[in-house]
Amino acid sequence: MDQSSNQPVEIDIKDLFCYVLKKSLVIIIVAVVCAAAGIGYAWFKNRSAGDTIVTNVLNLDERLPGETDDEYSARSTKVNQARSVMQSIESLSNQVEVRNRYLSESILMQVDPANVAESNAQVVISLTGNQPGGSLEAVFAAYKYDILHGSYLDEASEAFGYSRYTIGELITVDESFDEVSILEDNQILVMNIKVVGLDTEFTFALTDFILTEIDNVSADICDSVANHTVSLAGRQNELTADTNVRTSQYDTVNYLNNLQVQINNENNILDNLAKQLGISDRSAFYDPSSVDTGSSSLKSIAQFGAIGLIVGAFLIIAFYALIYMFGHKMVSQNQFFSMFSGIKKIGVCKPSGNKSAFVSLLDRLTEDDNKLTQANSDSIISANVRNLTLDKAKILITGTVANDEVKKKIKDLKLSGDVRLNVFENPDILRDVSSYDGIVIVEQRGESEKKRVREQIELLNNSGKTIIGAIIV
């Protein structure tokens, strides 16, 4: 049976992760060195710009150290663009302030569109005698202007406690002409007046103000525009849904939202300009004295240091990951038995040498170590070898590493059998292997080469003798 396994090797992520973590000290050192290199690069880069620093990059009256004509021109363009954007933001902000104040003061914006208090009045305007064409329309226009803008609104404002503008927007005036004359020389127009508000008591009172104003100005309009008569045809009060109110409210809020979107877009432009000029953020445009290239330099140095730290750590971690996957030496017992899944695990010796508690914990996670004492661990491996070789009279103990550490560990395990290491340096082992009843392989983590181990197993398999299993030291 081919016990070397030519199947693709699956990488144990936990084993790989623990192997990389064992190199934490080296990773930290390399990352710190790369961070220092990044800081040094940034420092010399900023130093090369000159020791004399112009503190305000927005000051177009002075050039920055080492600044060329093209660089100065580009900076001037960005600064002037920023100033233009700031003016636009100020204008938009003023409009937002006005709109917010309007929303808080306007009665129309506070009315429930589904429950509007509404008062209506119909006033008949009648021209008598032979009047020039367009006289009726002129009379209506005079009344409409006075109703919407007349001085009576000041009295209404004082009476109701609202501004005249707030009251004026509650009033609408339209007309309906009677195409059929009652008398041959008469012209008649019905003027429709509508007042909306929060309650009908208010709208009724405001309508009274309007009707009184019509009576007060009718004589003046007769003298200045055309002779006519006015009469009240009817009045109504009700609570009703009003789509016009809903539309007005929606348009006002939508316009305010559009203003805010424009401000946000302008602020984004300002942020980008600040970044291009090396300024921390757009707030520095509003306080030019705070724009210090020194702070910008410190930020640049910190950024390069952070980049160096991250890049250094990434590269060294990638380096050790590649060593684990493609390195020529075995680094863990898990890696050995993953590559040679056909080889039985006889035992794994505790790692030698002094180790930190952190590394010992990682070794236990990957089963390269256990909580047993050295003596108990060795005794269990020795007993396992004896149990596996009870029916075999002659055992060959071999491996690709023949250093003193491996020889001492085999001696400590008190294995019964012929210890003959490294078939590549002692080819006689292969000639004599047919005389053995079984083979035990001993390999060392960090020393045994993957290629040599594979070749050794293939050579031993060619003898037809059973490879009982492997011990990892």
CSV table of N, CA, C and O in Angstrom, one decimal, residues 92-201:
chain,number,residue,atom,x,y,z
A,92,LEU,N,-27.4,80.1,0.6
A,92,LEU,CA,-28.4,79.0,0.8
A,92,LEU,C,-28.8,78.9,2.2
A,92,LEU,O,-29.9,78.6,2.5
A,93,SER,N,-27.8,79.1,3.1
A,93,SER,CA,-28.1,79.0,4.6
A,93,SER,C,-29.1,80.1,5.0
A,93,SER,O,-30.0,79.8,5.9
A,94,ASN,N,-28.9,81.3,4.4
A,94,ASN,CA,-29.8,82.3,4.8
A,94,ASN,C,-31.2,82.0,4.3
A,94,ASN,O,-32.2,82.3,5.0
A,95,GLN,N,-31.3,81.4,3.1
A,95,GLN,CA,-32.6,81.0,2.6
A,95,GLN,C,-33.3,79.9,3.5
A,95,GLN,O,-34.5,80.0,3.8
A,96,VAL,N,-32.4,79.0,4.0
A,96,VAL,CA,-32.9,78.0,4.9
A,96,VAL,C,-33.5,78.6,6.2
A,96,VAL,O,-34.5,78.2,6.7
A,97,GLU,N,-32.7,79.6,6.7
A,97,GLU,CA,-33.1,80.2,7.9
A,97,GLU,C,-34.5,80.9,7.7
A,97,GLU,O,-35.4,80.9,8.6
A,98,VAL,N,-34.6,81.6,6.6
A,98,VAL,CA,-35.9,82.3,6.3
A,98,VAL,C,-37.0,81.3,6.2
A,98,VAL,O,-38.1,81.5,6.7
A,99,ARG,N,-36.8,80.2,5.5
A,99,ARG,CA,-37.8,79.2,5.3
A,99,ARG,C,-38.2,78.5,6.7
A,99,ARG,O,-39.4,78.3,6.9
A,100,ASN,N,-37.2,78.3,7.5
A,100,ASN,CA,-37.5,77.7,8.8
A,100,ASN,C,-38.3,78.7,9.7
A,100,ASN,O,-39.2,78.2,10.4
A,101,ARG,N,-38.0,79.9,9.6
A,101,ARG,CA,-38.7,80.9,10.4
A,101,ARG,C,-40.2,81.0,9.8
A,101,ARG,O,-41.1,81.1,10.6
A,102,TYR,N,-40.3,80.9,8.5
A,102,TYR,CA,-41.6,81.0,7.9
A,102,TYR,C,-42.5,79.7,8.4
A,102,TYR,O,-43.6,79.9,8.7
A,103,LEU,N,-41.8,78.5,8.4
A,103,LEU,CA,-42.5,77.4,8.8
A,103,LEU,C,-43.0,77.5,10.2
A,103,LEU,O,-44.1,77.0,10.6
A,104,SER,N,-42.2,78.1,11.1
A,104,SER,CA,-42.6,78.2,12.5
A,104,SER,C,-43.7,79.2,12.7
A,104,SER,O,-44.5,79.2,13.7
A,105,GLU,N,-43.8,80.3,11.8
A,105,GLU,CA,-44.7,81.4,12.1
A,105,GLU,C,-46.0,81.3,11.2
A,105,GLU,O,-47.0,81.8,11.6
A,106,SER,N,-45.9,80.6,10.1
A,106,SER,CA,-47.0,80.5,9.2
A,106,SER,C,-48.2,79.7,9.7
A,106,SER,O,-48.1,78.6,10.1
A,107,ILE,N,-49.4,80.4,9.6
A,107,ILE,CA,-50.7,79.6,9.9
A,107,ILE,C,-50.9,78.6,8.9
A,107,ILE,O,-51.3,77.5,9.2
A,108,LEU,N,-50.7,79.0,7.6
A,108,LEU,CA,-51.0,78.1,6.5
A,108,LEU,C,-50.2,76.7,6.6
A,108,LEU,O,-50.7,75.7,6.3
A,109,MET,N,-49.0,76.8,7.1
A,109,MET,CA,-48.2,75.6,7.2
A,109,MET,C,-48.6,74.7,8.4
A,109,MET,O,-48.2,73.6,8.5
A,110,GLN,N,-49.4,75.3,9.3
A,110,GLN,CA,-49.8,74.6,10.5
A,110,GLN,C,-51.2,73.9,10.4
A,110,GLN,O,-51.6,73.1,11.2
A,111,VAL,N,-51.9,74.3,9.3
A,111,VAL,CA,-53.3,73.8,9.1
A,111,VAL,C,-53.2,72.4,8.7
A,111,VAL,O,-52.4,72.0,7.9
A,112,ASP,N,-54.1,71.6,9.2
A,112,ASP,CA,-54.3,70.2,8.8
A,112,ASP,C,-55.0,70.2,7.4
A,112,ASP,O,-56.2,70.6,7.4
A,113,PRO,N,-54.4,69.7,6.3
A,113,PRO,CA,-55.0,69.8,5.0
A,113,PRO,C,-56.3,69.0,4.9
A,113,PRO,O,-57.2,69.3,4.1
A,114,ALA,N,-56.5,68.0,5.8
A,114,ALA,CA,-57.7,67.2,5.8
A,114,ALA,C,-58.8,67.8,6.6
A,114,ALA,O,-60.0,67.3,6.6
A,115,ASN,N,-58.5,68.9,7.4
A,115,ASN,CA,-59.5,69.5,8.3
A,115,ASN,C,-59.3,71.0,8.3
A,115,ASN,O,-58.9,71.6,9.3
A,116,VAL,N,-59.5,71.7,7.2
A,116,VAL,CA,-59.3,73.1,7.0
A,116,VAL,C,-60.5,73.9,7.4
A,116,VAL,O,-61.6,73.7,6.8
A,117,ALA,N,-60.3,74.9,8.2
A,117,ALA,CA,-61.4,75.9,8.5
A,117,ALA,C,-61.5,76.8,7.3
A,117,ALA,O,-60.4,77.4,6.9
A,118,GLU,N,-62.7,77.0,6.7
A,118,GLU,CA,-62.7,77.8,5.4
A,118,GLU,C,-64.0,78.7,5.5
A,118,GLU,O,-65.1,78.3,5.8
A,119,SER,N,-63.8,80.0,5.1
A,119,SER,CA,-64.9,80.9,5.0
A,119,SER,C,-64.9,81.5,3.6
A,119,SER,O,-63.8,81.9,3.1
A,120,ASN,N,-66.0,81.5,2.9
A,120,ASN,CA,-66.2,82.0,1.6
A,120,ASN,C,-67.2,83.1,1.5
A,120,ASN,O,-68.2,83.1,2.3
A,121,ALA,N,-66.9,84.1,0.6
A,121,ALA,CA,-67.9,85.2,0.4
A,121,ALA,C,-67.9,85.5,-1.1
A,121,ALA,O,-66.9,85.4,-1.8
A,122,GLN,N,-69.2,85.7,-1.6
A,122,GLN,CA,-69.3,86.0,-3.0
A,122,GLN,C,-69.8,87.5,-3.0
A,122,GLN,O,-70.9,87.8,-2.5
A,123,VAL,N,-69.0,88.3,-3.7
A,123,VAL,CA,-69.4,89.7,-3.9
A,123,VAL,C,-69.6,90.0,-5.3
A,123,VAL,O,-68.8,89.7,-6.2
A,124,VAL,N,-70.8,90.6,-5.6
A,124,VAL,CA,-71.2,90.9,-7.0
A,124,VAL,C,-70.8,92.3,-7.3
A,124,VAL,O,-71.1,93.3,-6.6
A,125,ILE,N,-70.0,92.5,-8.4
A,125,ILE,CA,-69.6,93.8,-9.0
A,125,ILE,C,-70.4,94.0,-10.2
A,125,ILE,O,-70.4,93.2,-11.2
A,126,SER,N,-71.1,95.1,-10.3
A,126,SER,CA,-72.0,95.4,-11.4
A,126,SER,C,-71.7,96.8,-12.0
A,126,SER,O,-71.7,97.8,-11.2
A,127,LEU,N,-71.4,96.9,-13.3
A,127,LEU,CA,-71.1,98.1,-13.9
A,127,LEU,C,-72.4,98.6,-14.6
A,127,LEU,O,-73.1,97.8,-15.3
A,128,THR,N,-72.8,99.8,-14.4
A,128,THR,CA,-74.0,100.4,-15.1
A,128,THR,C,-73.6,101.4,-16.1
A,128,THR,O,-72.5,102.0,-16.0
A,129,GLY,N,-74.5,101.5,-17.1
A,129,GLY,CA,-74.2,102.5,-18.2
A,129,GLY,C,-73.2,102.0,-19.2
A,129,GLY,O,-72.7,100.8,-19.1
A,130,ASN,N,-72.9,102.8,-20.1
A,130,ASN,CA,-72.0,102.4,-21.2
A,130,ASN,C,-70.6,102.6,-20.8
A,130,ASN,O,-70.1,103.7,-20.8
A,131,GLN,N,-69.9,101.5,-20.4
A,131,GLN,CA,-68.5,101.5,-19.9
A,131,GLN,C,-67.6,101.0,-20.9
A,131,GLN,O,-67.9,100.1,-21.7
A,132,PRO,N,-66.3,101.6,-21.0
A,132,PRO,CA,-65.4,101.1,-22.0
A,132,PRO,C,-65.0,99.6,-21.7
A,132,PRO,O,-65.2,99.1,-20.6
A,133,GLY,N,-64.6,98.9,-22.8
A,133,GLY,CA,-64.2,97.5,-22.7
A,133,GLY,C,-63.1,97.3,-21.7
A,133,GLY,O,-62.1,98.1,-21.6
A,134,GLY,N,-63.2,96.3,-20.9
A,134,GLY,CA,-62.1,96.0,-19.9
A,134,GLY,C,-62.3,96.7,-18.6
A,134,GLY,O,-61.5,96.5,-17.6
A,135,SER,N,-63.4,97.5,-18.5
A,135,SER,CA,-63.6,98.2,-17.2
A,135,SER,C,-63.9,97.3,-16.1
A,135,SER,O,-63.4,97.5,-14.9
A,136,LEU,N,-64.7,96.3,-16.4
A,136,LEU,CA,-65.1,95.3,-15.3
A,136,LEU,C,-63.8,94.6,-14.8
A,136,LEU,O,-63.7,94.4,-13.5
A,137,GLU,N,-63.0,94.2,-15.7
A,137,GLU,CA,-61.7,93.5,-15.3
A,137,GLU,C,-60.8,94.4,-14.4
A,137,GLU,O,-60.2,94.0,-13.5
A,138,ALA,N,-60.8,95.7,-14.8
A,138,ALA,CA,-60.0,96.7,-14.1
A,138,ALA,C,-60.5,96.9,-12.7
A,138,ALA,O,-59.8,97.0,-11.7
A,139,VAL,N,-61.9,97.0,-12.5
A,139,VAL,CA,-62.5,97.1,-11.2
A,139,VAL,C,-62.1,95.9,-10.3
A,139,VAL,O,-61.7,96.0,-9.2
A,140,PHE,N,-62.3,94.7,-10.9
A,140,PHE,CA,-61.9,93.5,-10.2
A,140,PHE,C,-60.5,93.5,-9.7
A,140,PHE,O,-60.2,93.1,-8.6
A,141,ALA,N,-59.6,93.9,-10.6
A,141,ALA,CA,-58.2,93.9,-10.3
A,141,ALA,C,-57.9,94.9,-9.2
A,141,ALA,O,-57.0,94.6,-8.3
A,142,ALA,N,-58.6,96.0,-9.2
A,142,ALA,CA,-58.3,97.0,-8.1
A,142,ALA,C,-58.8,96.4,-6.7
A,142,ALA,O,-58.1,96.6,-5.7
A,143,TYR,N,-60.0,95.7,-6.7
A,143,TYR,CA,-60.4,95.1,-5.5
A,143,TYR,C,-59.4,94.0,-5.0
A,143,TYR,O,-59.1,93.9,-3.8
A,144,LYS,N,-59.0,93.2,-6.0
A,144,LYS,CA,-58.2,92.0,-5.6
A,144,LYS,C,-56.9,92.5,-5.0
A,144,LYS,O,-56.4,92.0,-4.0
A,145,TYR,N,-56.3,93.5,-5.6
A,145,TYR,CA,-55.0,94.0,-5.1
A,145,TYR,C,-55.2,94.6,-3.7
A,145,TYR,O,-54.4,94.3,-2.8
A,146,ASP,N,-56.3,95.3,-3.5
A,146,ASP,CA,-56.5,95.9,-2.2
A,146,ASP,C,-56.7,94.8,-1.1
A,146,ASP,O,-56.2,94.9,0.0
A,147,ILE,N,-57.5,93.8,-1.5
A,147,ILE,CA,-57.8,92.7,-0.5
A,147,ILE,C,-56.5,92.0,-0.1
A,147,ILE,O,-56.3,91.6,1.0
A,148,LEU,N,-55.6,91.8,-1.1
A,148,LEU,CA,-54.4,91.0,-0.8
A,148,LEU,C,-53.3,91.8,-0.2
A,148,LEU,O,-52.4,91.3,0.5
A,149,HIS,N,-53.3,93.2,-0.5
A,149,HIS,CA,-52.1,94.0,-0.1
A,149,HIS,C,-52.5,95.3,0.6
A,149,HIS,O,-51.7,96.1,1.0
A,150,GLY,N,-53.8,95.5,0.9
A,150,GLY,CA,-54.3,96.8,1.4
A,150,GLY,C,-53.8,97.0,2.8
A,150,GLY,O,-53.4,96.1,3.6
A,151,SER,N,-53.9,98.3,3.3
A,151,SER,CA,-53.4,98.7,4.6
A,151,SER,C,-54.3,98.1,5.7
A,151,SER,O,-53.9,98.1,6.9
A,152,TYR,N,-55.5,97.6,5.4
A,152,TYR,CA,-56.4,97.1,6.4
A,152,TYR,C,-55.7,95.8,7.0
A,152,TYR,O,-56.1,95.4,8.1
A,153,LEU,N,-54.7,95.2,6.3
A,153,LEU,CA,-54.0,94.0,6.8
A,153,LEU,C,-53.3,94.4,8.1
A,153,LEU,O,-53.0,93.5,9.0
A,154,ASP,N,-52.8,95.6,8.2
A,154,ASP,CA,-52.1,96.1,9.4
A,154,ASP,C,-53.1,96.0,10.6
A,154,ASP,O,-52.7,95.6,11.7
A,155,GLU,N,-54.3,96.5,10.4
A,155,GLU,CA,-55.3,96.4,11.5
A,155,GLU,C,-55.6,95.0,11.8
A,155,GLU,O,-55.8,94.6,13.0
A,156,ALA,N,-55.8,94.1,10.8
A,156,ALA,CA,-56.0,92.7,11.1
A,156,ALA,C,-54.9,92.0,11.8
A,156,ALA,O,-55.1,91.2,12.7
A,157,SER,N,-53.6,92.4,11.4
A,157,SER,CA,-52.5,91.9,12.1
A,157,SER,C,-52.5,92.2,13.6
A,157,SER,O,-52.2,91.4,14.4
A,158,GLU,N,-52.8,93.5,13.9
A,158,GLU,CA,-52.8,93.9,15.3
A,158,GLU,C,-54.0,93.2,16.0
A,158,GLU,O,-53.8,92.8,17.2
A,159,ALA,N,-55.1,93.0,15.4
A,159,ALA,CA,-56.2,92.3,16.0
A,159,ALA,C,-56.0,90.8,16.3
A,159,ALA,O,-56.4,90.3,17.3
A,160,PHE,N,-55.3,90.1,15.4
A,160,PHE,CA,-55.2,88.7,15.5
A,160,PHE,C,-53.8,88.3,16.1
A,160,PHE,O,-53.6,87.1,16.5
A,161,GLY,N,-52.9,89.2,16.1
A,161,GLY,CA,-51.5,88.9,16.6
A,161,GLY,C,-50.6,88.1,15.6
A,161,GLY,O,-49.7,87.4,16.1
A,162,TYR,N,-50.9,88.2,14.4
A,162,TYR,CA,-50.0,87.6,13.3
A,162,TYR,C,-49.5,88.7,12.4
A,162,TYR,O,-50.1,89.7,12.3
A,163,SER,N,-48.4,88.4,11.7
A,163,SER,CA,-47.9,89.3,10.7
A,163,SER,C,-48.9,89.5,9.6
A,163,SER,O,-49.6,88.6,9.3
A,164,ARG,N,-48.8,90.6,8.9
A,164,ARG,CA,-49.7,90.8,7.7
A,164,ARG,C,-49.4,89.8,6.6
A,164,ARG,O,-50.3,89.4,5.9
A,165,TYR,N,-48.1,89.4,6.5
A,165,TYR,CA,-47.8,88.4,5.4
A,165,TYR,C,-48.5,87.1,5.8
A,165,TYR,O,-49.0,86.4,4.9
A,166,THR,N,-48.4,86.7,7.1
A,166,THR,CA,-49.0,85.5,7.5
A,166,THR,C,-50.5,85.5,7.2
A,166,THR,O,-51.1,84.5,6.8
A,167,ILE,N,-51.1,86.6,7.5
A,167,ILE,CA,-52.6,86.7,7.2
A,167,ILE,C,-52.9,86.8,5.8
A,167,ILE,O,-53.8,86.1,5.3
A,168,GLY,N,-52.1,87.5,5.0
A,168,GLY,CA,-52.3,87.7,3.6
A,168,GLY,C,-52.3,86.4,2.8
A,168,GLY,O,-53.1,86.2,1.8
A,169,GLU,N,-51.5,85.4,3.2
A,169,GLU,CA,-51.4,84.2,2.4
A,169,GLU,C,-52.6,83.2,2.7
A,169,GLU,O,-52.7,82.2,2.0
A,170,LEU,N,-53.4,83.6,3.7
A,170,LEU,CA,-54.6,82.8,3.9
A,170,LEU,C,-55.8,83.2,3.0
A,170,LEU,O,-56.8,82.5,3.0
A,171,ILE,N,-55.6,84.3,2.2
A,171,ILE,CA,-56.7,84.8,1.4
A,171,ILE,C,-56.4,84.6,-0.1
A,171,ILE,O,-55.3,84.7,-0.6
A,172,THR,N,-57.5,84.1,-0.7
A,172,THR,CA,-57.4,84.0,-2.2
A,172,THR,C,-58.6,84.7,-2.8
A,172,THR,O,-59.7,84.7,-2.2
A,173,VAL,N,-58.4,85.3,-3.9
A,173,VAL,CA,-59.5,86.0,-4.6
A,173,VAL,C,-59.5,85.6,-6.1
A,173,VAL,O,-58.5,85.6,-6.8
A,174,ASP,N,-60.7,85.1,-6.6
A,174,ASP,CA,-60.8,84.9,-8.0
A,174,ASP,C,-62.2,85.4,-8.5
A,174,ASP,O,-63.0,85.9,-7.7
A,175,GLU,N,-62.4,85.2,-9.8
A,175,GLU,CA,-63.6,85.9,-10.3
A,175,GLU,C,-64.4,84.9,-11.2
A,175,GLU,O,-63.8,83.9,-11.7
A,176,SER,N,-65.7,85.2,-11.5
A,176,SER,CA,-66.4,84.5,-12.5
A,176,SER,C,-67.3,85.5,-13.2
A,176,SER,O,-68.1,86.2,-12.6
A,177,PHE,N,-67.1,85.6,-14.5
A,177,PHE,CA,-67.8,86.6,-15.3
A,177,PHE,C,-69.1,86.0,-15.8
A,177,PHE,O,-69.1,84.8,-16.2
A,178,ASP,N,-70.2,86.8,-15.8
A,178,ASP,CA,-71.4,86.4,-16.3
A,178,ASP,C,-71.5,86.8,-17.8
A,178,ASP,O,-71.5,88.0,-18.1
A,179,GLU,N,-71.4,85.9,-18.7
A,179,GLU,CA,-71.4,86.2,-20.1
A,179,GLU,C,-72.7,86.7,-20.6
A,179,GLU,O,-72.8,87.4,-21.7
A,180,VAL,N,-73.8,86.4,-19.9
A,180,VAL,CA,-75.1,86.9,-20.3
A,180,VAL,C,-75.5,88.1,-19.5
A,180,VAL,O,-75.6,88.0,-18.3
A,181,SER,N,-75.6,89.3,-20.1
A,181,SER,CA,-75.9,90.5,-19.4
A,181,SER,C,-77.4,90.5,-18.9
A,181,SER,O,-78.3,90.0,-19.6
A,182,ILE,N,-77.6,91.0,-17.7
A,182,ILE,CA,-78.9,91.0,-17.1
A,182,ILE,C,-79.7,92.1,-17.9
A,182,ILE,O,-80.9,91.9,-18.3
A,183,LEU,N,-79.1,93.2,-18.1
A,183,LEU,CA,-79.7,94.3,-18.9
A,183,LEU,C,-78.7,94.5,-20.0
A,183,LEU,O,-77.5,94.2,-20.0
A,184,GLU,N,-79.1,95.1,-21.1
A,184,GLU,CA,-78.3,95.2,-22.3
A,184,GLU,C,-77.0,96.0,-22.0
A,184,GLU,O,-76.0,95.7,-22.6
A,185,ASP,N,-77.1,97.0,-21.1
A,185,ASP,CA,-75.9,97.8,-20.9
A,185,ASP,C,-75.2,97.5,-19.6
A,185,ASP,O,-74.4,98.3,-19.1
A,186,ASN,N,-75.6,96.4,-18.9
A,186,ASN,CA,-75.0,96.0,-17.6
A,186,ASN,C,-73.9,95.0,-17.8
A,186,ASN,O,-74.0,94.1,-18.6
A,187,GLN,N,-72.8,95.1,-17.0
A,187,GLN,CA,-71.8,94.0,-16.9
A,187,GLN,C,-71.7,93.6,-15.5
A,187,GLN,O,-71.6,94.4,-14.6
A,188,ILE,N,-71.7,92.2,-15.3
A,188,ILE,CA,-71.7,91.7,-13.9
A,188,ILE,C,-70.5,90.7,-13.7
A,188,ILE,O,-70.2,89.9,-14.6
A,189,LEU,N,-69.9,90.8,-12.6
A,189,LEU,CA,-68.8,89.9,-12.2
A,189,LEU,C,-69.0,89.4,-10.8
A,189,LEU,O,-69.3,90.3,-9.9
A,190,VAL,N,-68.8,88.2,-10.5
A,190,VAL,CA,-68.9,87.7,-9.1
A,190,VAL,C,-67.5,87.5,-8.6
A,190,VAL,O,-66.7,86.7,-9.2
A,191,MET,N,-67.1,88.2,-7.6
A,191,MET,CA,-65.8,88.1,-6.9
A,191,MET,C,-65.9,87.1,-5.8
A,191,MET,O,-66.6,87.3,-4.8
A,192,ASN,N,-65.1,85.9,-5.9
A,192,ASN,CA,-65.1,84.9,-4.9
A,192,ASN,C,-63.9,85.1,-3.9
A,192,ASN,O,-62.8,85.1,-4.4
A,193,ILE,N,-64.2,85.2,-2.7
A,193,ILE,CA,-63.2,85.4,-1.7
A,193,ILE,C,-63.2,84.2,-0.7
A,193,ILE,O,-64.2,83.8,-0.2
A,194,LYS,N,-62.0,83.6,-0.6
A,194,LYS,CA,-61.8,82.5,0.3
A,194,LYS,C,-60.8,82.7,1.4
A,194,LYS,O,-59.7,83.2,1.1
A,195,VAL,N,-61.1,82.4,2.6
A,195,VAL,CA,-60.1,82.6,3.7
A,195,VAL,C,-60.0,81.2,4.4
A,195,VAL,O,-61.0,80.6,4.7
A,196,VAL,N,-58.8,80.7,4.6
A,196,VAL,CA,-58.6,79.5,5.3
A,196,VAL,C,-57.8,79.7,6.6
A,196,VAL,O,-57.2,80.7,6.8
A,197,GLY,N,-58.0,78.8,7.6
A,197,GLY,CA,-57.3,79.0,8.9
A,197,GLY,C,-57.5,77.7,9.7
A,197,GLY,O,-57.9,76.7,9.3
A,198,LEU,N,-57.1,77.9,11.0
A,198,LEU,CA,-57.2,76.8,12.0
A,198,LEU,C,-58.6,76.5,12.5
A,198,LEU,O,-58.9,75.4,12.8
A,199,ASP,N,-59.4,77.6,12.5
A,199,ASP,CA,-60.8,77.5,13.0
A,199,ASP,C,-61.7,78.5,12.3
A,199,ASP,O,-61.2,79.5,11.8
A,200,THR,N,-63.0,78.2,12.2
A,200,THR,CA,-63.9,79.0,11.5
A,200,THR,C,-64.2,80.3,12.2
A,200,THR,O,-64.6,81.3,11.5
A,201,GLU,N,-64.0,80.4,13.5
A,201,GLU,CA,-64.2,81.7,14.2
A,201,GLU,C,-63.2,82.7,13.7
A,201,GLU,O,-63.5,83.9,13.4
